[in-house]
GROMACS .gro file of C-alpha atoms in nm:
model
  271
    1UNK     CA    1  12.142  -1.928  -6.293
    2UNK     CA    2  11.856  -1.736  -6.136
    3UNK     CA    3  11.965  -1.752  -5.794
    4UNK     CA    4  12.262  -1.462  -5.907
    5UNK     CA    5  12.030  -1.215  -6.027
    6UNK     CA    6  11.893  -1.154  -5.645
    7UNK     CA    7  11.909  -0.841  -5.533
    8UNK     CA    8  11.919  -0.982  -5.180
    9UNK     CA    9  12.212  -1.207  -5.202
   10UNK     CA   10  12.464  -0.919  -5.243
   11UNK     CA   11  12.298  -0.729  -5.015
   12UNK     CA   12  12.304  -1.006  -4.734
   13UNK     CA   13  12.694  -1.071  -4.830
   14UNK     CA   14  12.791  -0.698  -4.806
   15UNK     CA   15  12.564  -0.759  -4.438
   16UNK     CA   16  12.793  -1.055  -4.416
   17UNK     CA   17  13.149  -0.869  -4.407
   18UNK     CA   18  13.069  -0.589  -4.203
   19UNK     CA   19  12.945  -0.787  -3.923
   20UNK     CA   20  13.293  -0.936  -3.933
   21UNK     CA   21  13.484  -0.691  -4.073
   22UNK     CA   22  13.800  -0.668  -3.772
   23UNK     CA   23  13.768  -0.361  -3.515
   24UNK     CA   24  13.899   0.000  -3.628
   25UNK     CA   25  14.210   0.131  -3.556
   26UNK     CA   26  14.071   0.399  -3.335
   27UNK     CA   27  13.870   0.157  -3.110
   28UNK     CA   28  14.169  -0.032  -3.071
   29UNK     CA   29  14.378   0.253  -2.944
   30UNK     CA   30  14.087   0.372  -2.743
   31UNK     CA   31  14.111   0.006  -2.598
   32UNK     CA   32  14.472   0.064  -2.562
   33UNK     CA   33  14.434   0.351  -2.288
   34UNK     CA   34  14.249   0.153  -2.030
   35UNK     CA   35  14.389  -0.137  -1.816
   36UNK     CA   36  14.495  -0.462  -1.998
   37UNK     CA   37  14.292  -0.725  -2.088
   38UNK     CA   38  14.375  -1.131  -2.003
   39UNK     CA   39  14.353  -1.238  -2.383
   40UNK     CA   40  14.081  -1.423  -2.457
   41UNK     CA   41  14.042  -1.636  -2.785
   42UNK     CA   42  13.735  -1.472  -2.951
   43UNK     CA   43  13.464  -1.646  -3.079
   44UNK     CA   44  13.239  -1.604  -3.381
   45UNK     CA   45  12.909  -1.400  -3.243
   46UNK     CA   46  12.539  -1.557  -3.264
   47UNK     CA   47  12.475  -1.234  -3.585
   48UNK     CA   48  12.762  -1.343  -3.770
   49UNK     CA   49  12.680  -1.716  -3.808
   50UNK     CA   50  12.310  -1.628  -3.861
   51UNK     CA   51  12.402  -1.380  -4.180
   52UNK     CA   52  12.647  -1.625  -4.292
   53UNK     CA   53  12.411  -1.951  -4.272
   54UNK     CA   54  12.170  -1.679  -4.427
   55UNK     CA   55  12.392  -1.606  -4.689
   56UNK     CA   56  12.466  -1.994  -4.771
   57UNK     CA   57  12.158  -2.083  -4.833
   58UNK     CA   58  12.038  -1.826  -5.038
   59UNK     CA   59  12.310  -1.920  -5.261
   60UNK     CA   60  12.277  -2.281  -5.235
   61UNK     CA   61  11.913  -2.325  -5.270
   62UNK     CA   62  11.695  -1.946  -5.417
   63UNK     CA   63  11.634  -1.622  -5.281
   64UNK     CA   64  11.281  -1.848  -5.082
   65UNK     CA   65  11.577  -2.008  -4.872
   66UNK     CA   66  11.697  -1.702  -4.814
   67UNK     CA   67  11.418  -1.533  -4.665
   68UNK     CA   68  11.318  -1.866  -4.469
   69UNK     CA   69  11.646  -1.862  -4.322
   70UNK     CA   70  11.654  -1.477  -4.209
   71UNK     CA   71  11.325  -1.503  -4.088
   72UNK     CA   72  11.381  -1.836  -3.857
   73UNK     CA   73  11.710  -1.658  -3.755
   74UNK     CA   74  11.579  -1.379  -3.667
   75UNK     CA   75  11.319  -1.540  -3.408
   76UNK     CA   76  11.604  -1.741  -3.294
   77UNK     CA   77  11.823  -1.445  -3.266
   78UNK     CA   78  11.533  -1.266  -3.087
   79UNK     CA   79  11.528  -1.569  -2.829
   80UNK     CA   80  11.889  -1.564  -2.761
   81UNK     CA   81  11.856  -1.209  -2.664
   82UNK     CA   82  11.513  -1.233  -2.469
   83UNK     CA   83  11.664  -1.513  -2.259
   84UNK     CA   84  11.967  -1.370  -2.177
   85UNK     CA   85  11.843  -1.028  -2.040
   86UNK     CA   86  11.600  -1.188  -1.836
   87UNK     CA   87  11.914  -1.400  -1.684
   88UNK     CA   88  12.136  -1.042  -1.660
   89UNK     CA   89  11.808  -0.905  -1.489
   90UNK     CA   90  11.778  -1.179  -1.217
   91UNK     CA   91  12.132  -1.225  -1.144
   92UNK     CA   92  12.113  -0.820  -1.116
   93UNK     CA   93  11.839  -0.892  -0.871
   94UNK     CA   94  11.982  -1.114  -0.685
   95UNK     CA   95  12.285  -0.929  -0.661
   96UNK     CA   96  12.107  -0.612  -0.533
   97UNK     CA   97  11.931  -0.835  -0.274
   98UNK     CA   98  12.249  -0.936  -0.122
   99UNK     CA   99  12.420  -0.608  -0.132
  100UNK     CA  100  12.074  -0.481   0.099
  101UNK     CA  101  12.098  -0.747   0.327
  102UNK     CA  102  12.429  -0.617   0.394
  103UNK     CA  103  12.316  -0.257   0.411
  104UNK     CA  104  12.038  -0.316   0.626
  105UNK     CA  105  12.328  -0.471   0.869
  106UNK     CA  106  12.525  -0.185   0.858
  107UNK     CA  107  12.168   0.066   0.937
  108UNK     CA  108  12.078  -0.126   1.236
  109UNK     CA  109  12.463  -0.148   1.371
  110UNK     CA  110  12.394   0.250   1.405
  111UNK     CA  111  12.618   0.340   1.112
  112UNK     CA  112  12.503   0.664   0.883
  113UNK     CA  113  12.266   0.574   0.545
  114UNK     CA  114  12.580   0.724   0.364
  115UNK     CA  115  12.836   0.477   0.544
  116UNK     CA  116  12.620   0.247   0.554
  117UNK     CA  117  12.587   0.190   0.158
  118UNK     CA  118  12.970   0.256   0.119
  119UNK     CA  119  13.038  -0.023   0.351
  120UNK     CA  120  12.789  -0.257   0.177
  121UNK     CA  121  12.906  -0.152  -0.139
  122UNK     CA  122  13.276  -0.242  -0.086
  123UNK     CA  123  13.165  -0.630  -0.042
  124UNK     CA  124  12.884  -0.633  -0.322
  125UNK     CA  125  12.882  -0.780  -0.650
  126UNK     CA  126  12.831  -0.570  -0.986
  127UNK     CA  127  12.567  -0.395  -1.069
  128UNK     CA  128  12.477  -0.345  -0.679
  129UNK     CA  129  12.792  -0.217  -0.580
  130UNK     CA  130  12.745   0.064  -0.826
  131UNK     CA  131  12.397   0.168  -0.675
  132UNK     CA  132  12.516   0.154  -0.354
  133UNK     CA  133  12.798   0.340  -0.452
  134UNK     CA  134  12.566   0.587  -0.600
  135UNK     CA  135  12.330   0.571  -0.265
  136UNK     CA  136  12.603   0.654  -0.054
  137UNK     CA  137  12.793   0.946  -0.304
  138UNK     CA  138  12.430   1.145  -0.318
  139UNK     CA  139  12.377   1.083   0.064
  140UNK     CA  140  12.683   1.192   0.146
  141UNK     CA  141  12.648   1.516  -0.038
  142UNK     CA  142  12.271   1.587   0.077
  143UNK     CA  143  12.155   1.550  -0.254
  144UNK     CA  144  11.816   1.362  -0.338
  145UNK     CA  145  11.853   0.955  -0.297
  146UNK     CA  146  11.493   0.923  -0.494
  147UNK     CA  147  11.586   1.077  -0.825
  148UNK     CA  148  11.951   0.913  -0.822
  149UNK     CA  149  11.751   0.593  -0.806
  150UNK     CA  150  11.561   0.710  -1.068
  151UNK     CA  151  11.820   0.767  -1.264
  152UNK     CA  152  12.004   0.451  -1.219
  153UNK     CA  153  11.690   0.231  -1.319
  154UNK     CA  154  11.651   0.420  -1.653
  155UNK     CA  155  12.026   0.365  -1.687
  156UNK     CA  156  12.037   0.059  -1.594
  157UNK     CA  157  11.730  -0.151  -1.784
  158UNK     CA  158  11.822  -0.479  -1.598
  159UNK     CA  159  11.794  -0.315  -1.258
  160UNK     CA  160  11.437  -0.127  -1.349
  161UNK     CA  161  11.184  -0.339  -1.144
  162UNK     CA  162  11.393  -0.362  -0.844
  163UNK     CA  163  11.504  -0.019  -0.809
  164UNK     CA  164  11.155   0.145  -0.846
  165UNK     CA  165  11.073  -0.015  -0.489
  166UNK     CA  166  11.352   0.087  -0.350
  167UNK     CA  167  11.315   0.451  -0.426
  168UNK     CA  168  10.965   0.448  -0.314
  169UNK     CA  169  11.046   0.231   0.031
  170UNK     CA  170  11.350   0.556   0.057
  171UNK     CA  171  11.013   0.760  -0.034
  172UNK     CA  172  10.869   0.669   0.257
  173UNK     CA  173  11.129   0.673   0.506
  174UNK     CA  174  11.157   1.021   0.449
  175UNK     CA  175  10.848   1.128   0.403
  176UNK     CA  176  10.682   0.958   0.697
  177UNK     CA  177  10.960   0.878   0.921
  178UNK     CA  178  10.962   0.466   0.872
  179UNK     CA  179  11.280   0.338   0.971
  180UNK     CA  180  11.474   0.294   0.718
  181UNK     CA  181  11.617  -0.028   0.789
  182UNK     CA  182  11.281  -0.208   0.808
  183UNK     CA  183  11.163  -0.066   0.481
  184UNK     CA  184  11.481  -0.183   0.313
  185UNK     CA  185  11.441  -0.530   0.460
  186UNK     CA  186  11.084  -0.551   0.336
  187UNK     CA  187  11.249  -0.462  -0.026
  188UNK     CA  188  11.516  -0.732   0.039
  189UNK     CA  189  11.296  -1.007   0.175
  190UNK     CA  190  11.078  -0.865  -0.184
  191UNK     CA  191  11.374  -0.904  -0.418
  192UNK     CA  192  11.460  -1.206  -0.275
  193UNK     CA  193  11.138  -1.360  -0.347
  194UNK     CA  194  11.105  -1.253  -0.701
  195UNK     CA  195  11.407  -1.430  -0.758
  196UNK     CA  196  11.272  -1.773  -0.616
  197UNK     CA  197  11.006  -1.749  -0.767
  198UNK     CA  198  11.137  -1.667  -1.113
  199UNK     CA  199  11.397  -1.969  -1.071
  200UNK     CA  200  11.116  -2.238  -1.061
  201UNK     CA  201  10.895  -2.129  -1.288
  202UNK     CA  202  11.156  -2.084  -1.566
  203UNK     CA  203  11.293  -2.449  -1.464
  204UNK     CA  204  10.901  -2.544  -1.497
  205UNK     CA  205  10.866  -2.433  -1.802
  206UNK     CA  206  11.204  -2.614  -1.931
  207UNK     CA  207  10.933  -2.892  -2.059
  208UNK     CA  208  10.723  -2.659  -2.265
  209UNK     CA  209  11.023  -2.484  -2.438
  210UNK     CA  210  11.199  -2.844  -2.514
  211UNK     CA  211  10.797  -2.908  -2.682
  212UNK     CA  212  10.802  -2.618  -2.835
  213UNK     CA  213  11.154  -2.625  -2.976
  214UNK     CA  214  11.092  -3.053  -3.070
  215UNK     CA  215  10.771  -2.955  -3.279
  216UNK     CA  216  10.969  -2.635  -3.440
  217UNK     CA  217  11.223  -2.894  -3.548
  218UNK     CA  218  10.930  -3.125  -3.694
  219UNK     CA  219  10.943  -3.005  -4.060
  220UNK     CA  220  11.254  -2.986  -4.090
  221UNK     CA  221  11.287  -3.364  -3.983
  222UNK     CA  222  10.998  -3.402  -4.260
  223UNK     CA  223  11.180  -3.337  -4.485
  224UNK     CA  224  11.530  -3.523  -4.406
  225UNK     CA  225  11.294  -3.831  -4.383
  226UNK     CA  226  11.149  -3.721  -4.775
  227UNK     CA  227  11.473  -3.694  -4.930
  228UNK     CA  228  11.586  -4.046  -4.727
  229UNK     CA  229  11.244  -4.196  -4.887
  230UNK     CA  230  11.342  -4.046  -5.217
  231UNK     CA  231  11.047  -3.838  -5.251
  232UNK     CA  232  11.261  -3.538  -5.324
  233UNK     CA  233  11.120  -3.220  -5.119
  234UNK     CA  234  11.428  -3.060  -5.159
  235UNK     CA  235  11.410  -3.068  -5.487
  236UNK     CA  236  11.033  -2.919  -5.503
  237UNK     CA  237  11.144  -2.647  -5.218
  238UNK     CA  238  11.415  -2.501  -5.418
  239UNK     CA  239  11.334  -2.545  -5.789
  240UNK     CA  240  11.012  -2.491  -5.837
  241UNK     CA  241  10.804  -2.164  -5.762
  242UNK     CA  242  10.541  -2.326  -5.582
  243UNK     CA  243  10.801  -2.492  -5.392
  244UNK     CA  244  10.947  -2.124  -5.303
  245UNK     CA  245  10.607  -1.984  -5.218
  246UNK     CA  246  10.593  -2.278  -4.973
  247UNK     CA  247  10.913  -2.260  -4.809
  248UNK     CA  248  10.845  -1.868  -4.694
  249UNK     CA  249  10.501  -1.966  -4.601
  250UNK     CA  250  10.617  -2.251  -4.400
  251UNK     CA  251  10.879  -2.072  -4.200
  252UNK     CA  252  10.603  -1.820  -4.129
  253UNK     CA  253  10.424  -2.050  -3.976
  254UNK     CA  254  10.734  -2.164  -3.824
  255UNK     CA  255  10.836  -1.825  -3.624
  256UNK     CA  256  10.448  -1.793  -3.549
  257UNK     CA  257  10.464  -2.089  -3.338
  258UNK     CA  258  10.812  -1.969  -3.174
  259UNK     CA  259  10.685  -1.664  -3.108
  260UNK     CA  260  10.345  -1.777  -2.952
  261UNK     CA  261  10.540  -2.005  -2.742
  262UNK     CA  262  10.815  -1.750  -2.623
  263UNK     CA  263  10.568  -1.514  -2.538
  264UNK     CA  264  10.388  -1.799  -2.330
  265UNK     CA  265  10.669  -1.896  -2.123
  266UNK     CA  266  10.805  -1.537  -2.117
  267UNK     CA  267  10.461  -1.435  -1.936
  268UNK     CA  268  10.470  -1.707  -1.702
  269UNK     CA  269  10.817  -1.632  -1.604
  270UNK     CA  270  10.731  -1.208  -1.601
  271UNK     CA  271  10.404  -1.285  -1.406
   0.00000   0.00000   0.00000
């Protein structure tokens, strides 16, 4: 058969068992050393399933499937992950909103900046207890509370857009002598809306994504309803060479449209 002589397939099969090749026997001891784990049943990742359908249908229908299949996986893949930092991002938000609220409480009770943020950080959720962990550590020690937010937000990539105003609303309390409780309310009543807003426009634009993924889904449903008919596209797709040529082409035109669309929504959501 043809379909062996790929140089892809054992390429995406050697792919195939590393992604779920077992962990080493040095990460497990290294997992050893810190505090035990509840055991959790673990589940086959998003990578692994895309390499293996990958892998599957390059050997059940050419080295065309193949391609097709990586390259609508990879969009898909590229979803997943777009999606779910912009969810890690607003919870982070939200998070830090709430742990501010409660520092601003503690600032106008008359407690210290340093106390203050240890206090607030002993009640906040992850990641804003660490950065008002960090707040109250460098304040503590005189140090300088801009940079360590600086630091944090290019350690912390879900955090970036809401620590850069709170480093320059610190900015400005020391600089011109703004309290600094009312310049971290302002950043807290900010935060705060960001995330309200962000919540109904990506519930908004549930329609448009549903559209976009229903009219993704269209060929394929094409061609279930050909080979129900008994027209045969299957047949065409994965036998003949224009049929190859046709498959790549159409799932390029495929993860065009995906793309276009994610980029859409993601920009209305960003905005």
């Amino acid at each position: 058969m043809t379909m062996s002589t790929s140089p892809a397939l054992p390429l995406a099969v050697l792919a195939a068992a590393l992604l779920v090749l077992p962990a080493s026997a040095a990460a497990r001891r290294l997992r050893a050393l810190g505090p035990p784990r509840p055991h959790r049943p673990r589940k086959p990742s998003r990578r692994a399933l895309v390499v293996t359908t990958c892998v599957l249908m390059g050997l059940l229908a050419g080295p065309a499937a193949l391609v097709a299949t990586a390259m609508v996986g990879t969009v898909l893949w590229r979803g997943f992950r777009s999606r779910a930092h912009q969810r890690s991002r607003l919870t982070a938000t939200s998070a830090l909103a709430d742990g501010l609220a409660a520092f601003v409480a503690e600032l106008k009770a008359g407690a210290h900046p340093a106390a203050a943020a240890a206090g607030a950080a002993q009640d906040a959720e992850e990641p804003a207890a660490t950065v008002l962990a960090g707040i109250a550590s460098t304040a503590r020690l005189g140090g300088d509370v801009n940079t360590a937010l600086d630091t944090m937000s290019r350690t912390r990539p879900e955090l970036t857009a809401a620590l850069g105003p709170l480093a320059r609303a610190w900015r400005l309390s020391d600089h011109h002598g703004v309290p600094l409780a009312d310049v971290l309310d302002a950043v807290r009543r900010d935060l705060e809306r960001r995330v309200a807003f962000a919540g109904q426009v990506t519930a908004r634009m549930a329609g448009p994504r549903a559209s976009a993924a229903v009219l993704a889904g269209l060929p394929v449903f094409g061609i279930v309803l050909g080979e129900v008919s008994g027209t045969g596209p299957l047949h065409v797709l994965t036998s003949t060479a224009v049929g190859q040529v046709l498959l790549v082409l159409g799932a390029a035109l495929i993860c065009a449209g995906l793309l276009w669309s994610t980029r859409l929504t993601t920009q209305a959501v960003g905005s």
